N, CA, C and O atoms as a printed pandas DataFrame, in Angstrom:
     atom_number atom_name residue_name chain_id  residue_number  x_coord  y_coord  z_coord
0              1         N          MET        A               1  135.242  111.232  219.614
1              2        CA          MET        A               1  135.576  111.440  218.267
2              3         C          MET        A               1  135.433  112.675  217.842
3              4         O          MET        A               1  134.368  113.204  218.159
4              5         N          ALA        A               2  136.191  113.316  217.208
5              6        CA          ALA        A               2  136.050  114.797  216.614
6              7         C          ALA        A               2  135.308  114.581  215.279
7              8         O          ALA        A               2  135.400  113.658  214.469
8              9         N          ALA        A               3  134.606  115.607  215.280
9             10        CA          ALA        A               3  133.746  115.879  213.731
10            11         C          ALA        A               3  134.534  116.584  212.620
11            12         O          ALA        A               3  134.985  117.729  212.638
12            13         N          ILE        A               4  134.595  115.814  211.809
13            14        CA          ILE        A               4  135.352  116.328  210.495
14            15         C          ILE        A               4  134.360  117.387  209.752
15            16         O          ILE        A               4  133.161  117.131  209.642
16            17         N          ALA        A               5  134.901  118.529  209.275
17            18        CA          ALA        A               5  134.197  119.475  208.454
18            19         C          ALA        A               5  134.338  119.116  206.833
19            20         O          ALA        A               5  135.442  119.280  206.314
20            21         N          LEU        A               6  133.408  118.708  206.163
21            22        CA          LEU        A               6  133.414  118.142  204.784
22            23         C          LEU        A               6  133.209  119.528  204.110
23            24         O          LEU        A               6  132.372  120.321  204.542
24            25         N          SER        A               7  134.032  119.804  202.994
25            26        CA          SER        A               7  133.951  120.428  201.877
26            27         C          SER        A               7  134.846  120.134  200.760
27            28         O          SER        A               7  135.990  119.683  200.813
28            29         N          VAL        A               8  134.069  120.497  199.624
29            30        CA          VAL        A               8  134.407  119.967  198.334
30            31         C          VAL        A               8  135.853  120.238  197.976
31            32         O          VAL        A               8  136.398  119.645  197.045
32            33         N          ALA        A               9  136.532  121.232  198.803
33            34        CA          ALA        A               9  137.791  121.748  198.443
34            35         C          ALA        A               9  138.798  120.866  199.253
35            36         O          ALA        A               9  139.980  121.088  198.993
36            37         N          ASN        A              10  138.533  119.898  200.196
37            38        CA          ASN        A              10  139.377  119.522  200.863
38            39         C          ASN        A              10  139.174  117.842  200.506
39            40         O          ASN        A              10  139.771  116.926  201.071
40            41         N          MET        A              11  138.200  117.718  199.451
41            42        CA          MET        A              11  137.888  116.212  199.121
42            43         C          MET        A              11  138.501  115.876  197.802
43            44         O          MET        A              11  138.162  116.414  196.748
44            45         N          LYS        A              12  139.497  114.884  197.923
45            46        CA          LYS        A              12  140.057  114.185  196.748
46            47         C          LYS        A              12  139.932  112.733  196.421
47            48         O          LYS        A              12  140.567  111.843  196.986
48            49         N          PRO        A              13  139.046  112.562  195.446
49            50        CA          PRO        A              13  138.574  111.072  195.160
50            51         C          PRO        A              13  139.797  110.417  194.890
51            52         O          PRO        A              13  140.782  111.021  194.465
52            53         N          LEU        A              14  139.771  109.209  195.121
53            54        CA          LEU        A              14  140.950  108.070  194.834
54            55         C          LEU        A              14  140.719  107.343  193.877
55            56         O          LEU        A              14  139.525  107.206  193.612
56            57         N          GLY        A              15  141.621  106.686  193.095
57            58        CA          GLY        A              15  141.749  105.867  192.011
58            59         C          GLY        A              15  141.133  106.612  190.596
59            60         O          GLY        A              15  141.677  107.548  190.009
60            61         N          ASP        A              16  140.053  106.048  190.269
61            62        CA          ASP        A              16  139.337  106.227  188.878
62            63         C          ASP        A              16  138.121  106.757  189.593
63            64         O          ASP        A              16  137.125  106.594  188.888
64            65         N          ARG        A              17  137.865  107.306  190.691
65            66        CA          ARG        A              17  136.497  107.882  191.269
66            67         C          ARG        A              17  136.345  109.451  190.707
67            68         O          ARG        A              17  137.314  110.132  190.373
68            69         N          VAL        A              18  135.150  109.839  190.667
69            70        CA          VAL        A              18  134.914  111.270  190.215
70            71         C          VAL        A              18  133.744  111.534  191.136
71            72         O          VAL        A              18  132.810  110.749  191.298
72            73         N          LEU        A              19  133.904  112.944  191.843
73            74        CA          LEU        A              19  132.912  113.587  192.374
74            75         C          LEU        A              19  132.096  114.577  191.745
75            76         O          LEU        A              19  132.553  115.667  191.401
76            77         N          VAL        A              20  130.650  114.167  191.548
77            78        CA          VAL        A              20  130.126  114.970  190.701
78            79         C          VAL        A              20  128.744  115.969  191.443
79            80         O          VAL        A              20  127.847  115.596  192.199
80            81         N          LYS        A              21  128.958  116.982  191.014
81            82        CA          LYS        A              21  127.575  117.752  191.780
82            83         C          LYS        A              21  126.335  117.540  190.962
83            84         O          LYS        A              21  126.235  117.700  189.745
84            85         N          VAL        A              22  125.600  117.236  191.627
85            86        CA          VAL        A              22  124.222  116.696  190.899
86            87         C          VAL        A              22  123.311  117.828  190.634
87            88         O          VAL        A              22  123.161  118.741  191.447
88            89         N          SER        A              23  122.544  117.752  189.198
89            90        CA          SER        A              23  121.751  118.987  188.885
90            91         C          SER        A              23  120.541  118.980  189.712
91            92         O          SER        A              23  120.180  117.963  190.306
92            93         N          GLU        A              24  119.843  120.204  189.769
93            94        CA          GLU        A              24  118.292  120.171  190.158
94            95         C          GLU        A              24  117.600  119.110  189.590
95            96         O          GLU        A              24  117.941  118.772  188.457
96            97         N          SER        A              25  116.731  118.538  190.123
97            98        CA          SER        A              25  115.626  117.796  189.568
98            99         C          SER        A              25  114.571  118.748  188.998
99           100         O          SER        A              25  114.723  119.943  189.252
100          101         N          GLU        A              26  113.544  118.379  188.276
101          102        CA          GLU        A              26  112.604  119.173  187.533
102          103         C          GLU        A              26  111.600  119.311  188.587
103          104         O          GLU        A              26  111.161  118.385  189.269
104          105         N          GLU        A              27  111.222  120.741  188.673
105          106        CA          GLU        A              27  109.862  120.785  189.753
106          107         C          GLU        A              27  108.657  120.922  189.075
107          108         O          GLU        A              27  107.661  121.116  189.772
108          109         N          LYS        A              28  108.522  120.862  187.818
109          110        CA          LYS        A              28  107.208  120.383  187.214
110          111         C          LYS        A              28  107.171  119.872  185.776
111          112         O          LYS        A              28  108.170  120.009  185.070
112          113         N          THR        A              29  106.301  119.413  185.407
113          114        CA          THR        A              29  106.217  118.969  184.125
114          115         C          THR        A              29  106.155  119.624  183.028
115          116         O          THR        A              29  105.638  120.728  183.201
116          117         N          ALA        A              30  106.600  119.321  181.496
117          118        CA          ALA        A              30  105.984  120.168  180.304
118          119         C          ALA        A              30  104.871  120.637  180.443
119          120         O          ALA        A              30  104.682  121.805  180.103
120          121         N          GLY        A              31  103.800  119.844  180.993
121          122        CA          GLY        A              31  102.424  120.621  181.025
122          123         C          GLY        A              31  102.210  121.543  182.076
123          124         O          GLY        A              31  101.072  122.007  182.145
124          125         N          GLY        A              32  103.090  121.937  182.959
125          126        CA          GLY        A              32  102.899  122.673  184.080
126          127         C          GLY        A              32  102.612  122.100  185.356
127          128         O          GLY        A              32  102.697  122.879  186.305
128          129         N          ILE        A              33  102.299  120.944  185.594
129          130        CA          ILE        A              33  102.023  120.280  186.734
130          131         C          ILE        A              33  103.205  119.956  187.809
131          132         O          ILE        A              33  104.133  119.162  187.661
132          133         N          LEU        A              34  102.916  120.796  188.947
133          134        CA          LEU        A              34  104.086  120.489  189.942
134          135         C          LEU        A              34  104.462  119.156  190.663
135          136         O          LEU        A              34  103.556  118.476  191.142
136          137         N          LEU        A              35  105.392  118.870  190.731
137          138        CA          LEU        A              35  105.705  117.453  191.147
138          139         C          LEU        A              35  106.141  117.479  192.597
139          140         O          LEU        A              35  107.131  118.070  193.029
140          141         N          PRO        A              36  105.344  116.818  193.236
141          142        CA          PRO        A              36  105.960  116.501  194.829
142          143         C          PRO        A              36  107.184  115.955  194.936
143          144         O          PRO        A              36  107.705  115.680  193.855
144          145         N          ASP        A              37  107.985  115.641  196.190
145          146        CA          ASP        A              37  109.093  115.271  196.232
146          147         C          ASP        A              37  109.156  113.761  196.019
147          148         O          ASP        A              37  110.109  113.291  195.399
148          149         N          THR        A              38  108.140  112.936  196.525
149          150        CA          THR        A              38  108.122  111.645  196.183
150          151         C          THR        A              38  107.932  111.075  194.505
151          152         O          THR        A              38  108.103  109.903  194.170
152          153         N          ALA        A              39  107.576  112.103  193.653
153          154        CA          ALA        A              39  107.456  111.768  192.423
154          155         C          ALA        A              39  108.599  112.127  191.571
155          156         O          ALA        A              39  108.610  111.802  190.384
156          157         N          LYS        A              40  109.490  112.734  192.076
157          158        CA          LYS        A              40  110.639  113.388  191.446
158          159         C          LYS        A              40  111.794  111.901  191.177
159          160         O          LYS        A              40  112.022  110.932  191.901
160          161         N          GLU        A              41  112.280  112.257  189.933
161          162        CA          GLU        A              41  113.130  110.952  189.589
162          163         C          GLU        A              41  114.803  111.555  189.872
163          164         O          GLU        A              41  115.142  112.716  189.643
164          165         N          LYS        A              42  115.556  110.661  190.322
165          166        CA          LYS        A              42  116.764  111.090  190.749
166          167         C          LYS        A              42  117.383  111.745  189.412
167          168         O          LYS        A              42  117.190  111.230  188.311
168          169         N          PRO        A              43  118.090  112.838  189.577
169          170        CA          PRO        A              43  118.835  113.214  188.270
170          171         C          PRO        A              43  119.765  112.585  187.685
171          172         O          PRO        A              43  120.219  111.718  188.431
172          173         N          GLN        A              44  120.278  112.620  186.655
173          174        CA          GLN        A              44  121.341  111.544  186.182
174          175         C          GLN        A              44  122.455  112.701  185.572
175          176         O          GLN        A              44  123.529  112.158  185.310
176          177         N          VAL        A              45  122.442  113.771  185.365
177          178        CA          VAL        A              45  122.981  114.684  184.924
178          179         C          VAL        A              45  123.804  115.704  185.963
179          180         O          VAL        A              45  123.176  116.208  186.894
180          181         N          GLY        A              46  125.142  115.980  185.792
181          182        CA          GLY        A              46  125.615  116.780  186.863
182          183         C          GLY        A              46  127.219  117.448  186.273
183          184         O          GLY        A              46  127.698  117.366  185.142
184          185         N          GLU        A              47  127.653  117.956  187.224
185          186        CA          GLU        A              47  128.960  118.578  186.818
186          187         C          GLU        A              47  130.090  118.269  187.794
187          188         O          GLU        A              47  130.043  118.436  189.013
188          189         N          VAL        A              48  131.251  117.731  186.988
189          190        CA          VAL        A              48  132.312  117.289  187.808
190          191         C          VAL        A              48  133.006  118.488  188.616
191          192         O          VAL        A              48  133.246  119.592  188.127
192          193         N          THR        A              49  133.307  118.073  190.009
193          194        CA          THR        A              49  133.816  118.885  190.836
194          195         C          THR        A              49  135.357  118.457  191.311
195          196         O          THR        A              49  136.285  119.222  191.576
196          197         N          ALA        A              50  135.346  117.123  191.333
197          198        CA          ALA        A              50  136.609  116.635  191.752
198          199         C          ALA        A              50  137.029  115.499  190.946
199          200         O          ALA        A              50  136.103  114.730  190.689
200          201         N          VAL        A              51  138.304  115.138  190.418
201          202        CA          VAL        A              51  138.800  114.177  190.048
202          203         C          VAL        A              51  139.785  113.296  190.587
203          204         O          VAL        A              51  140.707  113.848  191.188
204          205         N          GLY        A              52  139.802  111.853  190.495
205          206        CA          GLY        A              52  141.067  111.217  191.184
206          207         C          GLY        A              52  142.141  111.261  190.049
207          208         O          GLY        A              52  142.018  111.715  188.912
208          209         N          PRO        A              53  143.276  110.647  190.670
209          210        CA          PRO        A              53  144.491  110.483  189.755
210          211         C          PRO        A              53  144.512  109.467  188.530
211          212         O          PRO        A              53  145.347  109.480  187.626
212          213         N          GLY        A              54  143.406  108.551  188.666
213          214        CA          GLY        A              54  143.365  107.662  187.404
214          215         C          GLY        A              54  143.703  106.304  187.981
215          216         O          GLY        A              54  144.419  106.186  188.975
216          217         N          LYS        A              55  143.138  105.224  187.295
217          218        CA          LYS        A              55  143.104  103.767  187.657
218          219         C          LYS        A              55  144.634  103.146  187.305
219          220         O          LYS        A              55  145.286  103.558  186.346
220          221         N          ARG        A              56  145.021  102.292  188.050
221          222        CA          ARG        A              56  146.584  101.843  187.912
222          223         C          ARG        A              56  146.163  100.585  186.801
223          224         O          ARG        A              56  145.187   99.838  186.865
224          225         N          SER        A              57  147.211  100.625  185.807
225          226        CA          SER        A              57  147.011   99.507  184.954
226          227         C          SER        A              57  147.933   98.205  185.449
227          228         O          SER        A              57  148.658   98.342  186.434
228          229         N          ASP        A              58  147.894   97.315  184.945
229          230        CA          ASP        A              58  148.722   96.002  185.237
230          231         C          ASP        A              58  150.125   96.446  185.457
231          232         O          ASP        A              58  150.683   96.103  186.499
232          233         N          ASP        A              59  150.673   97.083  184.689
233          234        CA          ASP        A              59  152.185   97.362  184.952
234          235         C          ASP        A              59  152.417   98.567  185.835
235          236         O          ASP        A              59  153.563   99.013  185.892
236          237         N          GLY        A              60  151.446   99.145  186.531
237          238        CA          GLY        A              60  151.742  100.124  187.684
238          239         C          GLY        A              60  151.539  101.307  187.394
239          240         O          GLY        A              60  151.359  102.159  188.264
240          241         N          SER        A              61  151.531  101.618  185.866
241          242        CA          SER        A              61  151.264  103.261  185.527
242          243         C          SER        A              61  149.915  103.725  185.710
243          244         O          SER        A              61  149.005  102.896  185.701
244          245         N          ARG        A              62  149.685  104.883  185.866
245          246        CA          ARG        A              62  148.178  105.348  185.821
246          247         C          ARG        A              62  147.684  105.598  184.397
247          248         O          ARG        A              62  148.324  106.146  183.500
248          249         N          GLN        A              63  146.449  105.110  184.335
249          250        CA          GLN        A              63  145.668  105.635  183.343
250          251         C          GLN        A              63  144.945  107.171  183.346
251          252         O          GLN        A              63  144.294  107.626  184.286
252          253         N          ALA        A              64  145.182  107.758  182.241
253          254        CA          ALA        A              64  144.376  109.114  182.383
254          255         C          ALA        A              64  143.138  108.969  182.345
255          256         O          ALA        A              64  142.470  108.164  181.696
256          257         N          MET        A              65  142.736  110.000  183.265
257          258        CA          MET        A              65  140.984  110.453  183.285
258          259         C          MET        A              65  140.780  110.966  181.998
259          260         O          MET        A              65  141.620  111.665  181.432
260          261         N          GLU        A              66  139.419  110.569  181.383
261          262        CA          GLU        A              66  138.837  110.916  180.306
262          263         C          GLU        A              66  137.924  112.477  180.468
263          264         O          GLU        A              66  137.730  113.303  179.576
264          265         N          VAL        A              67  137.504  112.527  181.793
265          266        CA          VAL        A              67  136.642  113.798  182.298
266          267         C          VAL        A              67  137.786  114.502  182.951
267          268         O          VAL        A              67  138.854  113.963  183.245
268          269         N          LYS        A              68  137.446  115.852  183.167
269          270        CA          LYS        A              68  137.978  116.898  183.733
270          271         C          LYS        A              68  137.039  117.578  184.808
271          272         O          LYS        A              68  135.821  117.403  184.773
272          273         N          VAL        A              69  137.662  118.369  185.774
273          274        CA          VAL        A              69  136.888  119.485  186.610
274          275         C          VAL        A              69  136.129  120.119  185.702
275          276         O          VAL        A              69  136.547  120.191  184.546
276          277         N          GLY        A              70  134.816  120.720  186.074
277          278        CA          GLY        A              70  133.998  121.229  184.913
278          279         C          GLY        A              70  133.118  120.861  183.950
279          280         O          GLY        A              70  132.246  121.607  183.503
280          281         N          ASP        A              71  133.377  119.341  183.491
281          282        CA          ASP        A              71  132.590  118.641  182.536
282          283         C          ASP        A              71  131.220  118.477  183.245
283          284         O          ASP        A              71  130.980  118.296  184.439
284          285         N          LYS        A              72  130.259  118.608  182.018
285          286        CA          LYS        A              72  128.826  118.136  182.460
286          287         C          LYS        A              72  129.031  116.904  181.882
287          288         O          LYS        A              72  129.613  116.725  180.812
288          289         N          VAL        A              73  128.460  115.889  182.727
289          290        CA          VAL        A              73  128.210  114.361  182.529
290          291         C          VAL        A              73  126.714  113.805  182.718
291          292         O          VAL        A              73  125.789  114.266  183.387
292          293         N          LEU        A              74  126.771  112.882  182.063
293          294        CA          LEU        A              74  125.660  111.886  182.255
294          295         C          LEU        A              74  125.754  110.947  182.608
295          296         O          LEU        A              74  126.368  110.373  181.709
296          297         N          TYR        A              75  125.461  109.834  183.840
297          298        CA          TYR        A              75  125.904  109.157  184.415
298          299         C          TYR        A              75  124.666  107.911  184.794
299          300         O          TYR        A              75  123.465  108.167  184.719
300          301         N          SER        A              76  125.081  106.870  185.107
301          302        CA          SER        A              76  124.321  105.712  185.188
302          303         C          SER        A              76  122.999  105.996  186.503
303          304         O          SER        A              76  123.349  106.581  187.528
304          305         N          LYS        A              77  121.793  105.617  186.376
305          306        CA          LYS        A              77  120.856  105.995  187.335
306          307         C          LYS        A              77  121.184  105.628  188.529
307          308         O          LYS        A              77  121.169  106.489  189.409
308          309         N          TYR        A              78  121.568  104.238  188.859
309          310        CA          TYR        A              78  121.732  103.787  190.243
310          311         C          TYR        A              78  123.281  103.821  190.526
311          312         O          TYR        A              78  123.675  103.052  191.403
312          313         N          ALA        A              79  124.052  104.481  189.999
313          314        CA          ALA        A              79  125.519  104.311  190.244
314          315         C          ALA        A              79  125.926  105.250  191.112
315          316         O          ALA        A              79  125.471  106.388  191.234
316          317         N          GLY        A              80  127.094  104.567  191.914
317          318        CA          GLY        A              80  127.828  105.664  192.869
318          319         C          GLY        A              80  126.964  105.746  194.453
319          320         O          GLY        A              80  125.929  105.179  194.801
320          321         N          THR        A              81  127.844  106.669  195.182
321          322        CA          THR        A              81  127.391  107.013  196.352
322          323         C          THR        A              81  126.717  108.199  196.765
323          324         O          THR        A              81  127.564  109.091  196.809
324          325         N          ASP        A              82  125.600  108.631  197.086
325          326        CA          ASP        A              82  125.283  110.014  197.377
326          327         C          ASP        A              82  125.752  110.382  198.696
327          328         O          ASP        A              82  125.579  109.780  199.755
328          329         N          VAL        A              83  126.454  111.603  198.442
329          330        CA          VAL        A              83  127.071  112.428  199.639
330          331         C          VAL        A              83  126.402  113.848  199.466
331          332         O          VAL        A              83  126.074  114.423  198.428
332          333         N          LYS        A              84  126.281  114.298  200.947
333          334        CA          LYS        A              84  125.545  115.431  200.826
334          335         C          LYS        A              84  126.565  116.622  201.607
335          336         O          LYS        A              84  126.872  116.302  202.755
336          337         N          ILE        A              85  127.011  117.690  201.216
337          338        CA          ILE        A              85  128.022  118.339  201.683
338          339         C          ILE        A              85  127.588  119.760  201.670
339          340         O          ILE        A              85  127.536  120.344  200.587
340          341         N          GLY        A              86  127.225  120.458  202.926
341          342        CA          GLY        A              86  126.448  121.484  203.120
342          343         C          GLY        A              86  125.034  121.452  202.747
343          344         O          GLY        A              86  124.242  120.835  203.459
344          345         N          ASN        A              87  124.556  122.211  201.442
345          346        CA          ASN        A              87  122.999  122.070  201.346
346          347         C          ASN        A              87  123.367  121.590  199.863
347          348         O          ASN        A              87  122.513  121.868  199.021
348          349         N          ASP        A              88  124.461  120.940  199.431
349          350        CA          ASP        A              88  124.429  120.389  197.972
350          351         C          ASP        A              88  124.500  119.043  197.794
351          352         O          ASP        A              88  125.180  118.454  198.634
352          353         N          ASP        A              89  123.992  118.384  196.941
353          354        CA          ASP        A              89  124.076  116.732  196.689
354          355         C          ASP        A              89  125.228  116.623  195.634
355          356         O          ASP        A              89  125.515  117.382  194.709
356          357         N          PHE        A              90  125.723  115.611  195.993
357          358        CA          PHE        A              90  126.880  114.898  195.067
358          359         C          PHE        A              90  126.669  113.688  195.075
359          360         O          PHE        A              90  125.917  113.159  195.893
360          361         N          VAL        A              91  127.344  113.015  194.101
361          362        CA          VAL        A              91  127.597  111.660  193.931
362          363         C          VAL        A              91  128.753  111.331  193.540
363          364         O          VAL        A              91  129.296  111.889  192.586
364          365         N          LEU        A              92  129.460  110.084  194.429
365          366        CA          LEU        A              92  130.789  109.921  194.472
366          367         C          LEU        A              92  130.803  108.441  193.479
367          368         O          LEU        A              92  130.556  107.364  194.020
368          369         N          LEU        A              93  131.115  108.524  191.992
369          370        CA          LEU        A              93  131.034  107.374  191.451
370          371         C          LEU        A              93  132.392  106.935  190.677
371          372         O          LEU        A              93  133.331  107.730  190.722
372          373         N          SER        A              94  132.514  105.991  190.131
373          374        CA          SER        A              94  134.018  105.316  189.471
374          375         C          SER        A              94  133.721  106.044  187.937
375          376         O          SER        A              94  132.597  106.471  187.676
376          377         N          GLU        A              95  134.609  106.115  187.169
377          378        CA          GLU        A              95  134.717  106.867  185.610
378          379         C          GLU        A              95  133.968  105.987  184.874
379          380         O          GLU        A              95  133.433  106.539  183.913
380          381         N          LYS        A              96  133.687  104.564  185.000
381          382        CA          LYS        A              96  133.111  103.499  184.226
382          383         C          LYS        A              96  131.676  103.606  184.148
383          384         O          LYS        A              96  130.997  103.073  183.270
384          385         N          ASP        A              97  131.170  104.422  185.241
385          386        CA          ASP        A              97  129.745  104.548  185.478
386          387         C          ASP        A              97  129.298  106.142  184.713
387          388         O          ASP        A              97  128.170  106.632  184.740
388          389         N          ILE        A              98  130.253  106.612  184.199
389          390        CA          ILE        A              98  129.931  107.745  183.465
390          391         C          ILE        A              98  129.668  107.599  182.044
391          392         O          ILE        A              98  130.587  107.340  181.266
392          393         N          LEU        A              99  128.360  107.764  181.624
393          394        CA          LEU        A              99  127.937  107.445  180.166
394          395         C          LEU        A              99  128.437  108.349  178.886
395          396         O          LEU        A              99  128.640  108.003  177.722
396          397         N          ALA        A             100  128.548  109.500  179.458
397          398        CA          ALA        A             100  128.745  110.541  178.317
398          399         C          ALA        A             100  129.088  111.924  178.965
399          400         O          ALA        A             100  128.832  112.219  180.133
400          401         N          THR        A             101  129.779  112.834  177.930
401          402        CA          THR        A             101  130.032  114.355  178.391
402          403         C          THR        A             101  129.000  114.987  177.626
403          404         O          THR        A             101  128.757  114.533  176.508
404          405         N          LEU        A             102  128.359  115.967  178.062
405          406        CA          LEU        A             102  127.546  117.044  177.484
406          407         C          LEU        A             102  128.154  118.305  177.290
407          408         O          LEU        A             102  128.954  118.748  178.114
408          409         N          SER        A             103  127.778  119.030  176.079
409          410        CA          SER        A             103  128.456  120.113  175.503
410          411         C          SER        A             103  127.286  121.023  175.791
411          412         O          SER        A             103  127.333  122.210  175.468
């Protein structure tokens, strides 16, 4: 079986899926205590890197996506599928799992 080289450039989410680059987690607390990897929480903030064409409605038309590439978003804690491409962490999730856009 041939290996496939994954890159963000050739990844296109299907339907209402969104590919989000996960922001780095906090390395230390506000008081200056360094956190080990086991104590770090999974980040819930990231930047949209790819967007699918949108969900199909009952009549067959596509519903427009509310987020676009470059948006900073807040998403549900346990939503989506974690994907590692190169050294970067991404999460592939449904648009309904995005809670808010950040400015």
